[in-house]
Short mmCIF file of C-alpha atoms in Angstrom, two decimals:
data_model
loop_
_atom_site.label_atom_id
_atom_site.label_comp_id
_atom_site.label_asym_id
_atom_site.label_seq_id
_atom_site.Cartn_x
_atom_site.Cartn_y
_atom_site.Cartn_z
CA MET A 1 -3.54 -4.05 22.71
CA ASN A 2 -3.91 -7.81 25.36
CA LEU A 3 -2.02 -9.97 23.26
CA GLU A 4 -3.56 -13.22 25.05
CA THR A 5 -5.86 -15.88 22.83
CA SER A 6 -9.29 -14.67 22.64
CA LEU A 7 -11.83 -17.61 23.25
CA PRO A 8 -13.24 -20.02 21.61
CA LEU A 9 -16.77 -19.77 19.80
CA PRO A 10 -18.86 -22.29 21.13
CA ALA A 11 -18.85 -25.31 18.17
CA ASP A 12 -22.48 -24.28 16.55
CA GLU A 13 -22.52 -20.57 17.73
CA PRO A 14 -21.75 -19.41 13.59
CA GLY A 15 -18.22 -18.61 12.17
CA ALA A 16 -16.88 -21.43 14.74
CA ALA A 17 -16.06 -23.93 12.14
CA ARG A 18 -12.17 -24.58 11.14
CA CYS A 19 -10.20 -26.67 8.65
CA PRO A 20 -9.64 -30.19 10.16
CA GLY A 21 -5.60 -30.52 11.63
CA PRO A 22 -3.52 -28.64 13.27
CA SER A 23 -4.47 -24.12 12.58
CA THR A 24 -1.27 -22.08 11.36
CA ARG A 25 -0.79 -21.49 15.71
CA ASP A 26 -0.49 -25.12 17.05
CA ILE A 27 1.95 -25.83 13.54
CA ILE A 28 4.08 -22.64 15.04
CA ILE A 29 4.12 -23.17 18.69
CA ALA A 30 5.89 -27.03 17.19
CA ASP A 31 8.28 -25.09 15.93
CA GLY A 32 9.46 -24.58 18.62
CA GLN A 33 10.83 -20.98 18.79
CA ASP A 34 10.43 -17.92 20.83
CA VAL A 35 8.32 -15.60 18.80
CA PRO A 36 7.10 -12.07 19.19
CA PRO A 37 3.45 -12.80 21.36
CA ALA A 38 1.95 -11.33 18.51
CA LEU A 39 2.69 -13.54 15.60
CA ILE A 40 0.50 -16.25 17.56
CA ALA A 41 -2.57 -13.99 19.26
CA GLU A 42 -5.31 -15.13 17.69
CA ALA A 43 -8.50 -12.33 17.25
CA TYR A 44 -11.94 -12.96 15.57
CA SER A 45 -15.26 -12.90 16.01
CA PHE A 46 -18.86 -13.57 13.46
CA ALA A 47 -19.81 -10.50 12.10
CA GLY A 48 -22.52 -11.80 9.99
CA ASP A 49 -23.05 -13.45 6.53
CA ALA A 50 -24.90 -11.26 4.30
CA ASP A 51 -24.02 -11.01 0.56
CA ILE A 52 -21.95 -8.19 0.45
CA ASP A 53 -23.41 -5.80 -3.34
CA TYR A 54 -21.94 -5.86 -6.36
CA ASP A 55 -23.20 -2.14 -6.72
CA ARG A 56 -20.75 -0.84 -4.52
CA TYR A 57 -17.70 -2.04 -6.62
CA THR A 58 -18.91 -0.85 -10.47
CA SER A 59 -20.63 2.83 -9.32
CA PRO A 60 -20.08 5.25 -9.35
CA ASP A 61 -22.31 7.79 -7.35
CA PHE A 62 -20.36 4.91 -5.15
CA MET A 63 -17.52 6.01 -5.42
CA ALA A 64 -18.19 9.34 -5.58
CA ARG A 65 -19.28 9.11 -1.75
CA GLU A 66 -15.55 6.68 -0.31
CA PHE A 67 -14.13 10.24 -2.03
CA THR A 68 -16.06 12.11 0.11
CA HIS A 69 -17.24 9.99 3.45
CA MET A 70 -13.64 8.57 3.63
CA TRP A 71 -10.51 8.95 0.91
CA ALA A 72 -11.51 12.66 2.85
CA ARG A 73 -11.23 11.74 6.49
CA THR A 74 -8.82 8.55 6.83
CA TRP A 75 -5.13 8.36 6.76
CA GLN A 76 -2.66 6.73 4.25
CA TRP A 77 0.40 6.07 3.47
CA ALA A 78 1.17 8.74 0.83
CA ALA A 79 5.41 8.16 0.99
CA ARG A 80 7.90 6.81 2.10
CA GLU A 81 10.74 8.60 4.21
CA GLU A 82 13.85 7.51 2.46
CA HIS A 83 11.01 9.19 -0.84
CA ILE A 84 12.67 12.61 0.44
CA PRO A 85 15.91 12.17 2.95
CA GLU A 86 17.33 16.02 1.69
CA ALA A 87 16.36 19.38 2.36
CA GLY A 88 14.06 20.46 -1.25
CA ASP A 89 13.11 17.00 -1.48
CA TYR A 90 9.79 16.17 -2.42
CA ILE A 91 7.31 13.73 -3.94
CA THR A 92 3.63 13.95 -5.37
CA TYR A 93 1.15 12.22 -3.45
CA ASP A 94 -2.83 11.56 -5.54
CA ILE A 95 -6.21 10.07 -4.82
CA GLY A 96 -8.80 11.15 -6.95
CA PRO A 97 -9.60 15.02 -7.16
CA TRP A 98 -6.37 15.47 -4.71
CA SER A 99 -2.90 16.10 -5.28
CA ILE A 100 -0.88 16.44 -1.77
CA LEU A 101 2.91 18.07 -2.68
CA ILE A 102 5.46 16.90 0.26
CA VAL A 103 8.64 17.82 1.37
CA ARG A 104 11.45 18.15 2.84
CA GLY A 105 12.54 21.13 3.61
CA ASP A 106 15.44 23.30 5.19
CA ASP A 107 14.89 23.23 8.78
CA MET A 108 14.19 18.23 7.70
CA GLU A 109 10.60 19.25 8.89
CA ILE A 110 7.88 16.94 6.18
CA ARG A 111 5.50 19.44 5.00
CA ALA A 112 2.72 18.28 3.10
CA TYR A 113 0.75 20.93 1.49
CA ARG A 114 -1.74 21.42 -0.85
CA ASN A 115 -0.30 20.71 -4.73
CA ALA A 116 -1.65 23.65 -6.16
CA CYS A 117 -0.94 26.75 -6.99
CA LEU A 118 -2.68 30.22 -4.66
CA HIS A 119 -3.00 32.20 -7.65
CA ARG A 120 -5.07 29.87 -10.35
CA GLY A 121 -5.51 26.24 -9.23
CA THR A 122 -2.49 25.16 -11.29
CA GLN A 123 -0.24 22.42 -10.01
CA LEU A 124 2.98 23.49 -8.44
CA LYS A 125 4.34 19.48 -9.61
CA ARG A 126 2.85 16.91 -11.66
CA SER A 127 0.97 14.27 -10.83
CA ASP A 128 3.68 10.97 -10.01
CA THR A 129 7.17 13.01 -9.96
CA SER A 130 9.38 13.69 -7.25
CA GLY A 131 12.83 15.34 -6.88
CA ASN A 132 14.59 18.00 -5.80
CA ALA A 133 14.02 21.70 -5.52
CA VAL A 134 15.49 25.53 -3.22
CA GLU A 135 11.49 26.17 -3.88
CA LEU A 136 8.06 25.95 -4.81
CA ARG A 137 7.59 27.96 -8.31
CA CYS A 138 3.99 27.51 -9.87
CA PRO A 139 4.95 26.77 -13.63
CA PHE A 140 1.72 29.06 -15.49
CA HIS A 141 3.02 32.24 -13.01
CA GLY A 142 5.49 32.10 -11.45
CA TRP A 143 4.27 32.30 -7.93
CA ARG A 144 7.34 31.19 -5.68
CA TRP A 145 6.59 29.82 -2.12
CA SER A 146 9.40 28.01 -0.08
CA LEU A 147 9.33 25.44 1.15
CA GLU A 148 8.30 25.28 4.58
CA GLY A 149 5.34 26.89 2.85
CA GLU A 150 5.52 30.86 2.98
CA LEU A 151 4.82 33.30 -0.87
CA SER A 152 7.78 34.51 -1.54
CA HIS A 153 7.79 36.11 -5.00
CA LEU A 154 5.09 37.44 -6.92
CA PRO A 155 5.88 38.20 -10.22
CA CYS A 156 4.08 41.83 -10.69
CA ARG A 157 3.09 42.76 -7.07
CA TRP A 158 2.13 45.81 -7.41
CA ASP A 159 -0.99 44.52 -9.76
CA PHE A 160 -2.49 42.24 -5.82
CA PRO A 161 -2.15 45.15 -3.69
CA HIS A 162 -5.06 42.52 -1.57
CA VAL A 163 -3.09 40.16 -1.44
CA LYS A 164 -1.57 39.25 2.32
CA ASP A 165 1.05 37.25 1.99
CA GLU A 166 0.36 36.40 6.09
CA GLU A 167 -2.81 34.55 4.64
CA PHE A 168 -1.23 33.09 1.05
CA SER A 169 0.53 30.91 3.13
CA LEU A 170 0.09 26.62 0.43
CA PRO A 171 -2.51 25.11 2.89
CA GLN A 172 -1.30 22.36 4.57
CA VAL A 173 -2.43 18.74 4.87
CA ARG A 174 -2.00 15.91 8.17
CA MET A 175 0.88 14.71 7.80
CA GLU A 176 2.81 11.58 9.97
CA THR A 177 4.24 9.63 10.11
CA TRP A 178 5.48 5.45 11.06
CA GLY A 179 7.91 2.77 10.61
CA GLY A 180 9.19 5.05 7.95
CA PHE A 181 5.97 6.18 6.02
CA VAL A 182 4.60 9.63 5.26
CA PHE A 183 0.68 9.04 6.08
CA ILE A 184 -1.57 12.02 5.06
CA ASN A 185 -5.31 12.93 6.51
CA LEU A 186 -7.25 15.29 3.49
CA ASP A 187 -9.64 16.34 6.97
CA PRO A 188 -7.57 19.13 8.93
CA ASP A 189 -9.57 17.76 12.12
CA ALA A 190 -8.58 14.15 11.87
CA ARG A 191 -7.81 12.08 15.08
CA PRO A 192 -4.67 11.32 15.55
CA LEU A 193 -2.52 8.52 13.03
CA LYS A 194 -2.53 6.10 16.29
CA GLU A 195 -5.83 5.49 16.86
CA GLN A 196 -6.34 4.30 13.15
CA LEU A 197 -2.93 2.46 13.33
CA GLY A 198 -4.84 1.21 17.29
CA PRO A 199 -2.29 -2.80 17.77
CA LEU A 200 -0.34 -1.97 14.52
CA ALA A 201 2.21 -0.07 16.79
CA GLU A 202 2.15 -2.22 18.83
CA HIS A 203 2.57 -5.50 16.56
CA PHE A 204 5.36 -3.17 14.66
CA SER A 205 8.09 -2.82 17.07
CA GLY A 206 11.16 -4.64 17.86
CA ARG A 207 12.04 -6.19 15.02
CA TRP A 208 8.91 -6.28 12.80
CA ASP A 209 10.09 -2.15 12.61
CA LEU A 210 10.00 -1.52 8.66
CA ALA A 211 11.76 1.75 9.46
CA ASP A 212 14.80 0.08 9.93
CA ARG A 213 14.30 -1.90 6.26
CA ARG A 214 14.27 -0.21 2.37
CA ILE A 215 13.04 -0.75 -0.41
CA ALA A 216 14.41 -2.34 -1.87
CA LEU A 217 11.96 -2.73 -5.40
CA HIS A 218 8.65 -0.44 -6.21
CA LEU A 219 6.11 -2.42 -8.63
CA GLN A 220 2.67 0.02 -9.81
CA LYS A 221 0.54 -1.52 -12.14
CA GLU A 222 -3.03 -0.96 -13.45
CA LEU A 223 -5.53 -3.53 -12.71
CA PRO A 224 -9.00 -3.72 -14.01
CA THR A 225 -10.85 -3.68 -11.52
CA ASN A 226 -12.46 -1.95 -8.36
CA TRP A 227 -10.12 -0.85 -6.55
CA LYS A 228 -11.52 -2.10 -3.61
CA ALA A 229 -11.71 -6.02 -5.41
CA ALA A 230 -8.49 -5.15 -6.27
CA GLN A 231 -6.87 -5.78 -2.32
CA GLU A 232 -10.01 -7.87 -1.60
CA ALA A 233 -7.69 -10.42 -3.61
CA PHE A 234 -4.50 -10.71 -0.89
CA LEU A 235 -7.12 -10.66 1.99
CA GLU A 236 -7.61 -14.95 2.60
CA ALA A 237 -5.85 -18.07 1.12
CA TYR A 238 -8.72 -19.43 0.59
CA HIS A 239 -8.45 -19.14 -3.07
CA VAL A 240 -4.62 -20.22 -3.21
CA TYR A 241 -6.46 -23.97 -3.72
CA GLU A 242 -7.59 -22.90 -7.66
CA THR A 243 -5.69 -19.66 -8.24
CA HIS A 244 -2.59 -21.30 -7.25
CA SER A 245 -2.33 -25.05 -6.92
CA GLN A 246 0.67 -25.87 -7.85
CA ALA A 247 1.27 -24.14 -4.14
CA LEU A 248 -0.89 -27.03 -2.16
CA PRO A 249 1.70 -29.01 -1.73
CA THR A 250 4.02 -26.58 0.10
CA ALA A 251 1.33 -23.95 1.80
CA GLY A 252 -0.80 -24.41 4.36
CA ASP A 253 -3.42 -21.82 3.40
CA ALA A 254 -7.58 -24.05 4.30
CA ASN A 255 -5.80 -24.02 8.09
CA ALA A 256 -4.75 -20.77 7.96
CA GLN A 257 -5.70 -18.24 10.56
CA TYR A 258 -7.96 -14.98 10.31
CA ASP A 259 -8.03 -11.95 13.17
CA ILE A 260 -9.96 -8.93 13.30
CA PHE A 261 -7.69 -7.22 16.48
CA SER A 262 -9.67 -4.01 15.59
CA ASP A 263 -11.64 -1.40 13.40
CA HIS A 264 -8.83 -0.75 11.14
CA VAL A 265 -6.63 -3.67 11.30
CA THR A 266 -6.97 -7.34 10.35
CA ARG A 267 -4.33 -9.86 9.41
CA PHE A 268 -4.15 -13.47 8.13
CA VAL A 269 -0.79 -16.39 9.13
CA HIS A 270 0.16 -19.29 7.11
CA VAL A 271 2.31 -21.24 7.51
CA ILE A 272 5.11 -22.55 4.67
CA GLY A 273 6.66 -25.36 4.42
CA LYS A 274 3.74 -27.54 5.13
CA PRO A 275 1.08 -29.23 2.71
CA SER A 276 -1.49 -27.56 2.30
CA PRO A 277 -5.33 -29.99 3.97
CA HIS A 278 -6.59 -30.40 0.03
CA PHE A 279 -3.21 -31.51 -1.13
CA THR A 280 -3.62 -35.33 -1.26
CA GLY A 281 -0.69 -36.35 -3.07
CA GLU A 282 2.32 -38.41 -1.45
CA GLN A 283 6.09 -37.44 -0.33
CA THR A 284 8.69 -37.43 1.64
CA GLU A 285 10.30 -34.03 3.71
CA GLN A 286 12.70 -34.08 1.39
CA GLU A 287 10.68 -34.70 -1.66
CA LEU A 288 8.80 -31.20 0.73
CA PHE A 289 12.11 -29.38 1.21
CA ASP A 290 13.27 -29.98 -2.76
CA LYS A 291 9.75 -28.17 -3.45
CA LEU A 292 10.22 -25.10 -2.02
CA ARG A 293 14.13 -24.13 -3.53
CA VAL A 294 15.25 -22.82 -1.36
CA GLY A 295 19.03 -24.58 -2.78
CA GLY A 296 18.56 -27.65 -2.93
CA GLY A 297 20.65 -30.24 -1.68
CA THR A 298 20.42 -34.15 1.15
CA LEU A 299 17.58 -32.59 4.20
CA PRO A 300 20.08 -34.22 7.23
CA GLU A 301 17.70 -36.76 9.27
CA GLY A 302 15.75 -36.05 11.89
CA ARG A 303 15.36 -32.32 9.30
CA THR A 304 11.61 -31.42 8.39
CA ALA A 305 12.37 -29.29 5.23
CA ARG A 306 10.28 -26.27 6.65
CA SER A 307 13.22 -26.14 9.42
CA TYR A 308 15.36 -26.67 7.45
CA ALA A 309 14.57 -24.53 4.82
CA ALA A 310 14.45 -22.18 7.35
CA GLU A 311 18.16 -22.43 7.95
CA MET A 312 18.56 -22.15 4.68
CA LEU A 313 17.53 -18.71 4.09
CA ARG A 314 19.02 -17.40 7.70
CA LYS A 315 21.79 -18.34 6.36
CA GLN A 316 21.29 -17.10 2.91
CA MET A 317 19.60 -14.00 3.30
CA SER A 318 22.03 -13.35 6.17
CA ALA A 319 24.60 -12.37 3.76
CA ASP A 320 22.70 -11.40 0.91
CA LEU A 321 21.55 -8.95 3.69
CA GLY A 322 25.16 -8.41 5.97
CA VAL A 323 21.98 -8.06 8.81
CA PRO A 324 22.03 -11.05 11.79
CA LEU A 325 18.83 -12.78 11.65
CA ASP A 326 18.70 -16.03 14.69
CA GLN A 327 16.58 -14.19 15.96
CA TYR A 328 13.68 -14.58 14.41
CA SER A 329 11.75 -18.12 13.63
CA ASP A 330 11.30 -19.84 10.90
CA SER A 331 7.54 -18.41 10.68
CA GLU A 332 9.26 -15.27 10.84
CA MET A 333 11.40 -16.61 8.07
CA LEU A 334 8.54 -18.20 6.50
CA ASP A 335 5.10 -18.02 6.74
CA SER A 336 3.24 -15.83 4.73
CA ILE A 337 1.68 -12.47 7.20
CA GLU A 338 -0.18 -10.52 6.51
CA TYR A 339 -1.80 -7.13 8.11
CA HIS A 340 -4.29 -4.87 6.30
CA LEU A 341 -3.91 -1.57 7.81
CA PHE A 342 -7.38 0.16 6.59
CA PRO A 343 -7.89 1.55 3.59
CA ASN A 344 -5.76 0.73 1.26
CA MET A 345 -1.93 -0.84 3.15
CA CYS A 346 -1.24 -4.60 3.67
CA LEU A 347 2.42 -4.56 5.19
CA PHE A 348 4.29 -8.56 5.16
CA PRO A 349 7.21 -8.41 8.51
CA GLY A 350 8.60 -11.52 7.48
CA VAL A 351 12.07 -11.38 6.48
CA SER A 352 11.48 -13.72 3.11
CA LEU A 353 9.01 -12.28 1.92
CA PRO A 354 8.48 -8.38 2.14
CA MET A 355 6.09 -6.55 0.36
CA ILE A 356 4.28 -3.42 1.16
CA TYR A 357 0.73 -3.61 -1.13
CA ARG A 358 -0.82 0.00 -1.25
CA PHE A 359 -4.33 0.25 -3.90
CA ARG A 360 -5.96 3.24 -4.78
CA PRO A 361 -9.37 3.96 -7.69
CA MET A 362 -8.36 5.68 -10.90
CA ALA A 363 -9.00 8.05 -12.63
CA GLY A 364 -12.37 8.36 -11.31
CA ASP A 365 -13.05 5.22 -13.14
CA PRO A 366 -14.90 2.59 -11.11
CA SER A 367 -13.41 -0.15 -13.21
CA ARG A 368 -9.38 1.05 -12.68
CA SER A 369 -7.38 0.92 -9.82
CA LEU A 370 -3.42 1.39 -9.60
CA PHE A 371 -1.32 -1.18 -6.84
CA ASP A 372 1.59 -0.48 -5.33
CA LEU A 373 3.88 -3.54 -4.73
CA MET A 374 7.41 -2.57 -3.02
CA PHE A 375 9.04 -4.75 -1.30
CA LEU A 376 11.41 -3.59 1.77
CA LYS A 377 14.61 -5.47 3.12
CA LEU A 378 16.49 -5.50 6.24
CA VAL A 379 19.50 -3.06 5.82
CA PRO A 380 22.37 -3.57 8.51
CA PRO A 381 22.11 -0.92 11.55
CA GLY A 382 23.20 2.19 10.95
CA THR A 383 22.33 2.70 7.18
CA PRO A 384 22.08 6.39 6.03
CA VAL A 385 17.99 7.32 4.16
CA GLU A 386 18.49 7.85 0.20
CA HIS A 387 17.10 7.54 -2.58
CA PRO A 388 14.73 5.05 -3.41
CA PRO A 389 15.35 3.43 -7.03
CA GLU A 390 12.26 4.08 -8.79
CA PRO A 391 9.21 2.23 -9.43
CA VAL A 392 8.79 0.56 -12.28
CA ARG A 393 5.21 0.62 -14.21
CA LEU A 394 3.78 -1.27 -16.17
CA SER A 395 0.56 -1.37 -18.59
CA VAL A 396 -2.52 -3.85 -17.49
CA GLU A 397 -1.36 -6.23 -20.59
CA GLN A 398 2.38 -6.44 -18.75
CA SER A 399 3.49 -9.46 -16.41
CA TYR A 400 5.54 -9.02 -13.74
CA ALA A 401 8.03 -11.50 -14.20
CA GLU A 402 8.76 -8.50 -17.21
CA ALA A 403 10.25 -6.22 -14.38
CA PRO A 404 13.26 -6.25 -14.03
CA GLY A 405 14.82 -6.83 -10.13
CA MET A 406 11.36 -9.60 -9.72
CA ASN A 407 11.93 -13.20 -9.02
CA PRO A 408 10.30 -14.94 -12.51
CA GLY A 409 8.94 -16.69 -10.63
CA LEU A 410 6.68 -14.70 -7.87
CA GLY A 411 6.13 -13.06 -10.78
CA GLY A 412 4.13 -15.55 -12.22
CA VAL A 413 2.55 -15.50 -8.80
CA TYR A 414 1.05 -11.94 -9.01
CA ASP A 415 0.34 -13.44 -12.52
CA GLN A 416 -2.11 -15.79 -11.37
CA ASP A 417 -3.21 -13.19 -8.23
CA THR A 418 -4.34 -10.44 -11.44
CA ASP A 419 -5.13 -12.32 -13.93
CA ASN A 420 -8.63 -13.27 -12.10
CA LEU A 421 -9.87 -9.68 -11.71
CA ALA A 422 -10.82 -8.34 -15.08
CA LEU A 423 -13.09 -11.80 -15.07
CA GLN A 424 -15.06 -11.01 -12.13
CA TYR A 425 -15.48 -6.79 -12.57
CA GLN A 426 -17.62 -8.44 -16.16
CA GLY A 427 -18.41 -10.55 -13.81
CA PHE A 428 -20.11 -8.04 -11.20
CA LEU A 429 -21.72 -6.16 -14.32
CA GLY A 430 -23.48 -9.67 -15.11
CA SER A 431 -24.40 -11.90 -12.17
CA ALA A 432 -27.80 -12.24 -12.20
CA LYS A 433 -27.10 -12.62 -8.55
CA ARG A 434 -26.40 -8.55 -7.02
CA GLY A 435 -23.90 -9.58 -5.12
CA GLN A 436 -20.33 -11.94 -3.34
CA THR A 437 -21.15 -14.52 -0.53
CA LEU A 438 -18.28 -15.24 2.18
CA GLY A 439 -16.45 -17.71 4.00
CA ASN A 440 -17.68 -17.23 7.70
CA TYR A 441 -13.75 -16.80 8.14
CA GLN A 442 -11.38 -17.99 6.07
CA GLU A 443 -13.05 -14.44 4.28
CA ALA A 444 -13.75 -12.10 7.54
CA ARG A 445 -11.21 -10.06 6.61
CA ILE A 446 -13.13 -8.41 3.61
CA ARG A 447 -16.30 -8.40 5.51
CA GLN A 448 -14.17 -6.12 8.48
CA PHE A 449 -13.30 -3.82 5.57
CA HIS A 450 -16.64 -3.66 3.79
CA GLN A 451 -17.88 -2.88 7.56
CA THR A 452 -15.46 0.05 8.65
CA LEU A 453 -16.05 1.97 5.23
CA ASP A 454 -19.56 1.62 6.23
CA GLN A 455 -18.17 3.63 9.46
CA TYR A 456 -16.96 6.48 7.24
CA LEU A 457 -20.03 6.14 4.37
CA ALA A 458 -22.08 7.20 7.56
CA GLY A 459 -20.56 9.07 8.41
CA ASN A 460 -19.53 8.38 12.15
#
């Protein structure tokens, strides 16, 4: 992909308006450091301003169309390779009516199977489980398959002369890996994963390669809303003004940058260590530094809060992780850099905010979704791939701050992000105005997401 900055829109064109003051790109360049070209690339185009119908979030019929036309045809992150590092390791992935069994074979190859016995359909492994097995055995009648999917044992074979071993291998699902992630696609004729990744593969190369990271913490929480609405709460910084007002002294929200790199890949970048354009108070650089909470102390003369906070984080995290961080810019250390890969995955290449998100529908109910929140930490080169910590499951009512290993302050921020979702969903149901009105720039990623979804629903 060409990483050159796109030409700005004429000032009178829709979508051309920007928050007054320095842009995110201006701030990153003013840091005076070498940064990956992808970080300062810009790619925006106006894509319309029509309302997004609420029925897209509440209608069971619309949800059913998503399953048959989109979920059944798109690449989606199912697991990390570290979930299955050894021969016999398996993990299940569920989306809608489908359960997929991902297995590391004796030959160390990864395969993905439909998680159903070919006898009478029983799941070979329960949903939401992982473990290790020497074979794949049905818990109902004991039919068995090798890890490579070949039928190996059939009790009372004399009663099944019509079963031909070569015709009863477990049906495989398309599977590819990238960045340490295992992706599956239920469409046997799906185009290669690299076409869906598009520019993401180029951006996440070099020091942004997520294969060089490991899972430090994995939380799963049910959210009381449609999976699209849950996801969209994280695709814009526009909500910071009201939802995270405590961050206005330290976070550049309204001057965040939004990019549409392809039908399947979008991004925002908003800076930390600079006050919001909405912030009207007075503060010194020392006071700003204190609010960043990176260890405290006196700001050296001539230093900005942003640059010194990044330096402090480099020292602290380098010692904690055992990884030198000198090559990472202030932006990579501090800023919220979030990519979205259609349909349901968000990836952060930064060092101190190393999150991965996934949003899935639950139980055929458009008002319920499952949010996976994962933190991927940098590890020293040569670190072996080992089994990660088990996911911590939270109920709708629980706070993220309750999760063992979760930073309580950050947990409170995620509570703010998700506490509005039930209110929003009830508004979807009862609103006289039957659609949401999006900003041309700050909510452009949401519009792009729906336009790509519509392409799938139309069979394109």
